Amino acid sequence: MSRVLLIEDDASVREALALGLRRQGHEVRMAATGEDGLEQALREPPEIVVLDLMLPGIDGFEVCRRLRADGSIPVIMLTARGDDIDTVLGLECGADDYVVKPAPSRVLDARIKAVLRRTTASPGSAPGTGAVREVHGDLVLDRAALTVAKRGVPLPLAPGDLRLLLELAAAPGRVFSREQLLEAVWGLSRSEDIRLVDAGVNRLRAKLEDSPSAPRYIQTVRGFGYRFGPL
């Protein structure tokens, strides 16, 4: 059983999703506004947040940003069908995954389990030389402690973003396709989920790079994918 906080302003959608998730074995708390959801998340942190983007008052984008600033609670966002721009913006805010509404409870249950598996499993098992502490330019990666520092300053990374960094850094110079990264880091294979990879790369660049538009650490290999370095 996982503890889920469902933040959704539409009462009928909220009740239907909560009922379905409870039938799947989850413990569900609910909030109808972003303000209430944030208060509940900070007072009694859930294992995962299911978050509608279109909320009255503080919208889902801001809720996601604040959750990311205050900790590493995984977030699955609910997005309306066809809202590709909102989906990309939500992922850029730090969401770990997304589900298009209307969302069958079995689909949401599967995505919750997948996110929890990859955010609670140790990223330190990524393939590589076996070194625990690695130095890459100004970055120091500690695979045992699961920490990253730049010029001695710790960098707070969400679990999914940390797994992506450790996967790339395990083989500097190697080009990974988006499909390879999607499967290795997110455990997914659907082509429509490729945006998770691009959003994760953009979030990492914002944290790691002095100039995200001229990346030193995570480089795009046009037509193929991404690689770590050369520095």
Short mmCIF file of C-alpha atoms in Angstrom, two decimals:
data_model
loop_
_atom_site.label_atom_id
_atom_site.label_comp_id
_atom_site.label_asym_id
_atom_site.label_seq_id
_atom_site.Cartn_x
_atom_site.Cartn_y
_atom_site.Cartn_z
CA MET A 1 0.00 0.00 0.00
CA SER A 2 1.30 3.45 -0.89
CA ARG A 3 0.23 6.79 0.57
CA VAL A 4 -1.13 8.95 -2.23
CA LEU A 5 -2.09 12.62 -2.06
CA LEU A 6 -4.57 13.42 -4.86
CA ILE A 7 -4.88 17.14 -5.69
CA GLU A 8 -7.81 17.66 -8.05
CA ASP A 9 -10.42 20.42 -8.02
CA ASP A 10 -13.16 18.55 -9.93
CA ALA A 11 -15.11 16.72 -7.21
CA SER A 12 -16.43 13.97 -9.49
CA VAL A 13 -13.00 13.23 -10.95
CA ARG A 14 -11.40 13.39 -7.51
CA GLU A 15 -13.85 10.97 -5.93
CA ALA A 16 -13.73 8.55 -8.87
CA LEU A 17 -9.93 8.44 -8.89
CA ALA A 18 -9.73 8.09 -5.12
CA LEU A 19 -12.21 5.22 -5.15
CA GLY A 20 -10.34 3.44 -7.93
CA LEU A 21 -6.96 3.85 -6.24
CA ARG A 22 -8.31 2.61 -2.92
CA ARG A 23 -9.63 -0.46 -4.68
CA GLN A 24 -6.09 -0.97 -6.00
CA GLY A 25 -4.84 -0.93 -2.41
CA HIS A 26 -3.59 2.63 -2.03
CA GLU A 27 -4.20 4.90 0.93
CA VAL A 28 -5.56 8.12 -0.55
CA ARG A 29 -5.85 11.62 0.89
CA MET A 30 -7.49 14.35 -1.18
CA ALA A 31 -7.21 18.09 -1.68
CA ALA A 32 -9.35 20.34 -3.88
CA THR A 33 -6.91 23.28 -4.11
CA GLY A 34 -3.20 23.79 -4.54
CA GLU A 35 -2.99 25.58 -1.20
CA ASP A 36 -4.62 22.69 0.68
CA GLY A 37 -2.52 20.16 -1.19
CA LEU A 38 0.73 21.90 -0.31
CA GLU A 39 -0.28 22.23 3.34
CA GLN A 40 -1.10 18.52 3.54
CA ALA A 41 2.08 17.49 1.69
CA LEU A 42 4.30 19.49 4.02
CA ARG A 43 2.43 18.53 7.21
CA GLU A 44 2.27 14.80 6.49
CA PRO A 45 4.34 13.94 3.41
CA PRO A 46 2.82 11.27 1.17
CA GLU A 47 4.83 8.76 -0.81
CA ILE A 48 3.58 10.29 -4.06
CA VAL A 49 1.42 13.18 -5.26
CA VAL A 50 -1.08 12.93 -8.12
CA LEU A 51 -1.57 16.50 -9.26
CA ASP A 52 -3.99 18.16 -11.65
CA LEU A 53 -2.38 21.08 -13.47
CA MET A 54 -5.47 23.25 -13.79
CA LEU A 55 -6.28 24.23 -10.20
CA PRO A 56 -7.91 27.37 -8.79
CA GLY A 57 -5.62 29.69 -6.86
CA ILE A 58 -2.13 28.17 -6.85
CA ASP A 59 -2.07 26.12 -10.04
CA GLY A 60 -0.46 22.72 -10.48
CA PHE A 61 2.70 24.15 -12.02
CA GLU A 62 3.41 26.23 -8.92
CA VAL A 63 2.48 23.34 -6.61
CA CYS A 64 4.98 21.12 -8.42
CA ARG A 65 7.71 23.77 -8.24
CA ARG A 66 7.18 24.22 -4.48
CA LEU A 67 7.16 20.48 -3.84
CA ARG A 68 10.42 20.18 -5.74
CA ALA A 69 11.94 23.08 -3.78
CA ASP A 70 10.93 21.60 -0.42
CA GLY A 71 11.83 17.96 -1.00
CA SER A 72 11.80 15.02 -3.36
CA ILE A 73 8.22 13.72 -3.16
CA PRO A 74 7.47 12.12 -6.55
CA VAL A 75 4.79 13.84 -8.61
CA ILE A 76 2.52 12.45 -11.32
CA MET A 77 0.59 15.17 -13.07
CA LEU A 78 -2.84 14.83 -14.63
CA THR A 79 -3.12 16.60 -17.96
CA ALA A 80 -5.99 17.08 -20.40
CA ARG A 81 -5.82 15.20 -23.69
CA GLY A 82 -3.96 17.16 -26.33
CA ASP A 83 -2.42 19.68 -23.95
CA ASP A 84 1.13 19.04 -25.15
CA ILE A 85 2.40 22.46 -24.08
CA ASP A 86 1.04 22.03 -20.56
CA THR A 87 2.55 18.55 -20.41
CA VAL A 88 6.00 19.83 -21.34
CA LEU A 89 5.74 22.74 -18.90
CA GLY A 90 4.65 20.39 -16.14
CA LEU A 91 7.60 18.10 -16.77
CA GLU A 92 9.94 21.09 -16.79
CA CYS A 93 8.56 22.04 -13.35
CA GLY A 94 9.83 18.71 -12.05
CA ALA A 95 7.00 16.19 -12.46
CA ASP A 96 8.20 12.59 -12.60
CA ASP A 97 5.49 11.35 -14.96
CA TYR A 98 2.14 12.29 -16.45
CA VAL A 99 -1.20 10.63 -17.14
CA VAL A 100 -3.72 11.93 -19.64
CA LYS A 101 -7.29 12.40 -18.42
CA PRO A 102 -9.66 10.65 -18.27
CA ALA A 103 -7.31 8.31 -16.41
CA PRO A 104 -8.51 4.74 -15.68
CA SER A 105 -7.55 3.82 -12.13
CA ARG A 106 -5.62 0.74 -13.31
CA VAL A 107 -3.47 2.95 -15.57
CA LEU A 108 -2.81 5.45 -12.80
CA ASP A 109 -2.07 2.58 -10.39
CA ALA A 110 0.52 1.18 -12.81
CA ARG A 111 2.19 4.56 -13.25
CA ILE A 112 2.27 5.16 -9.49
CA LYS A 113 3.96 1.81 -8.93
CA ALA A 114 6.45 2.48 -11.73
CA VAL A 115 7.39 5.91 -10.37
CA LEU A 116 7.80 4.58 -6.83
CA ARG A 117 9.97 1.70 -8.05
CA ARG A 118 12.37 3.96 -9.86
CA THR A 119 12.47 6.70 -7.22
CA THR A 120 13.10 4.32 -4.32
CA ALA A 121 15.54 1.97 -6.07
CA SER A 122 19.21 2.82 -5.74
CA PRO A 123 20.62 4.64 -8.78
CA GLY A 124 24.10 3.53 -7.77
CA SER A 125 23.79 0.32 -9.74
CA ALA A 126 24.26 2.07 -13.06
CA PRO A 127 26.91 0.35 -15.19
CA GLY A 128 30.40 1.79 -15.22
CA THR A 129 33.88 1.34 -13.81
CA GLY A 130 32.68 0.54 -10.31
CA ALA A 131 34.01 3.77 -8.82
CA VAL A 132 31.85 5.15 -6.02
CA ARG A 133 33.13 8.72 -6.09
CA GLU A 134 33.65 10.26 -9.51
CA VAL A 135 35.04 13.64 -10.55
CA HIS A 136 33.89 15.12 -13.85
CA GLY A 137 35.18 18.64 -14.33
CA ASP A 138 33.63 20.71 -11.53
CA LEU A 139 31.20 17.92 -10.60
CA VAL A 140 31.69 15.30 -7.91
CA LEU A 141 29.29 12.34 -8.03
CA ASP A 142 29.12 10.01 -5.06
CA ARG A 143 27.25 6.85 -6.07
CA ALA A 144 27.25 5.45 -2.54
CA ALA A 145 25.83 8.56 -0.87
CA LEU A 146 23.75 9.46 -3.96
CA THR A 147 24.94 13.05 -3.90
CA VAL A 148 26.16 15.52 -6.51
CA ALA A 149 28.20 18.64 -5.85
CA LYS A 150 29.48 21.36 -8.15
CA ARG A 151 32.56 23.26 -6.99
CA GLY A 152 31.86 21.92 -3.51
CA VAL A 153 28.24 23.09 -3.42
CA PRO A 154 25.64 20.27 -3.12
CA LEU A 155 23.10 20.16 -5.94
CA PRO A 156 19.57 19.08 -4.96
CA LEU A 157 18.29 16.71 -7.64
CA ALA A 158 15.01 14.88 -7.80
CA PRO A 159 15.45 11.07 -7.77
CA GLY A 160 14.57 10.67 -11.44
CA ASP A 161 17.01 13.40 -12.47
CA LEU A 162 19.75 11.84 -10.33
CA ARG A 163 19.19 8.46 -11.97
CA LEU A 164 19.45 10.10 -15.40
CA LEU A 165 22.70 11.83 -14.50
CA LEU A 166 24.25 8.66 -13.07
CA GLU A 167 23.20 6.66 -16.13
CA LEU A 168 24.82 9.16 -18.51
CA ALA A 169 27.92 9.72 -16.37
CA ALA A 170 28.57 5.95 -16.10
CA ALA A 171 29.79 6.00 -19.70
CA PRO A 172 31.28 9.42 -20.58
CA GLY A 173 31.32 10.06 -24.30
CA ARG A 174 28.84 7.30 -25.10
CA VAL A 175 25.78 8.41 -27.04
CA PHE A 176 22.49 7.22 -25.54
CA SER A 177 19.33 7.32 -27.60
CA ARG A 178 16.24 8.77 -25.98
CA GLU A 179 14.66 5.32 -26.14
CA GLN A 180 17.60 3.77 -24.26
CA LEU A 181 17.42 6.39 -21.53
CA LEU A 182 13.65 6.12 -21.27
CA GLU A 183 13.89 2.39 -20.62
CA ALA A 184 16.98 2.50 -18.37
CA VAL A 185 15.92 5.43 -16.17
CA TRP A 186 12.12 5.46 -16.31
CA GLY A 187 11.44 1.81 -17.12
CA LEU A 188 9.14 2.84 -19.97
CA SER A 189 9.11 2.12 -23.68
CA ARG A 190 6.18 4.05 -25.19
CA SER A 191 7.29 6.52 -27.85
CA GLU A 192 4.93 9.20 -26.50
CA ASP A 193 6.89 9.19 -23.21
CA ILE A 194 10.10 10.40 -24.88
CA ARG A 195 9.34 13.91 -23.60
CA LEU A 196 10.23 12.64 -20.11
CA VAL A 197 13.83 12.28 -21.28
CA ASP A 198 14.03 15.74 -22.84
CA ALA A 199 12.46 17.34 -19.77
CA GLY A 200 14.89 15.52 -17.48
CA VAL A 201 17.84 16.69 -19.58
CA ASN A 202 16.60 20.29 -19.47
CA ARG A 203 16.22 20.15 -15.67
CA LEU A 204 19.72 18.71 -15.29
CA ARG A 205 21.23 21.35 -17.52
CA ALA A 206 19.59 24.07 -15.45
CA LYS A 207 21.27 22.62 -12.35
CA LEU A 208 24.63 21.53 -13.76
CA GLU A 209 25.59 23.92 -16.51
CA ASP A 210 27.04 27.40 -16.19
CA SER A 211 25.29 28.12 -19.50
CA PRO A 212 22.46 25.66 -20.24
CA SER A 213 22.33 26.88 -23.85
CA ALA A 214 25.99 25.88 -24.30
CA PRO A 215 26.15 22.68 -22.22
CA ARG A 216 29.46 21.30 -21.07
CA TYR A 217 28.24 18.17 -19.32
CA ILE A 218 25.13 16.90 -21.11
CA GLN A 219 25.39 17.40 -24.84
CA THR A 220 22.86 16.78 -27.58
CA VAL A 221 23.97 14.62 -30.47
CA ARG A 222 21.52 15.73 -33.10
CA GLY A 223 19.56 12.89 -34.63
CA PHE A 224 20.86 10.35 -32.08
CA GLY A 225 20.34 11.41 -28.46
CA TYR A 226 22.52 12.59 -25.56
CA ARG A 227 25.98 12.00 -24.13
CA PHE A 228 27.88 13.02 -21.02
CA GLY A 229 30.86 15.14 -22.04
CA PRO A 230 33.34 15.69 -23.47
CA LEU A 231 33.95 18.30 -20.77
#
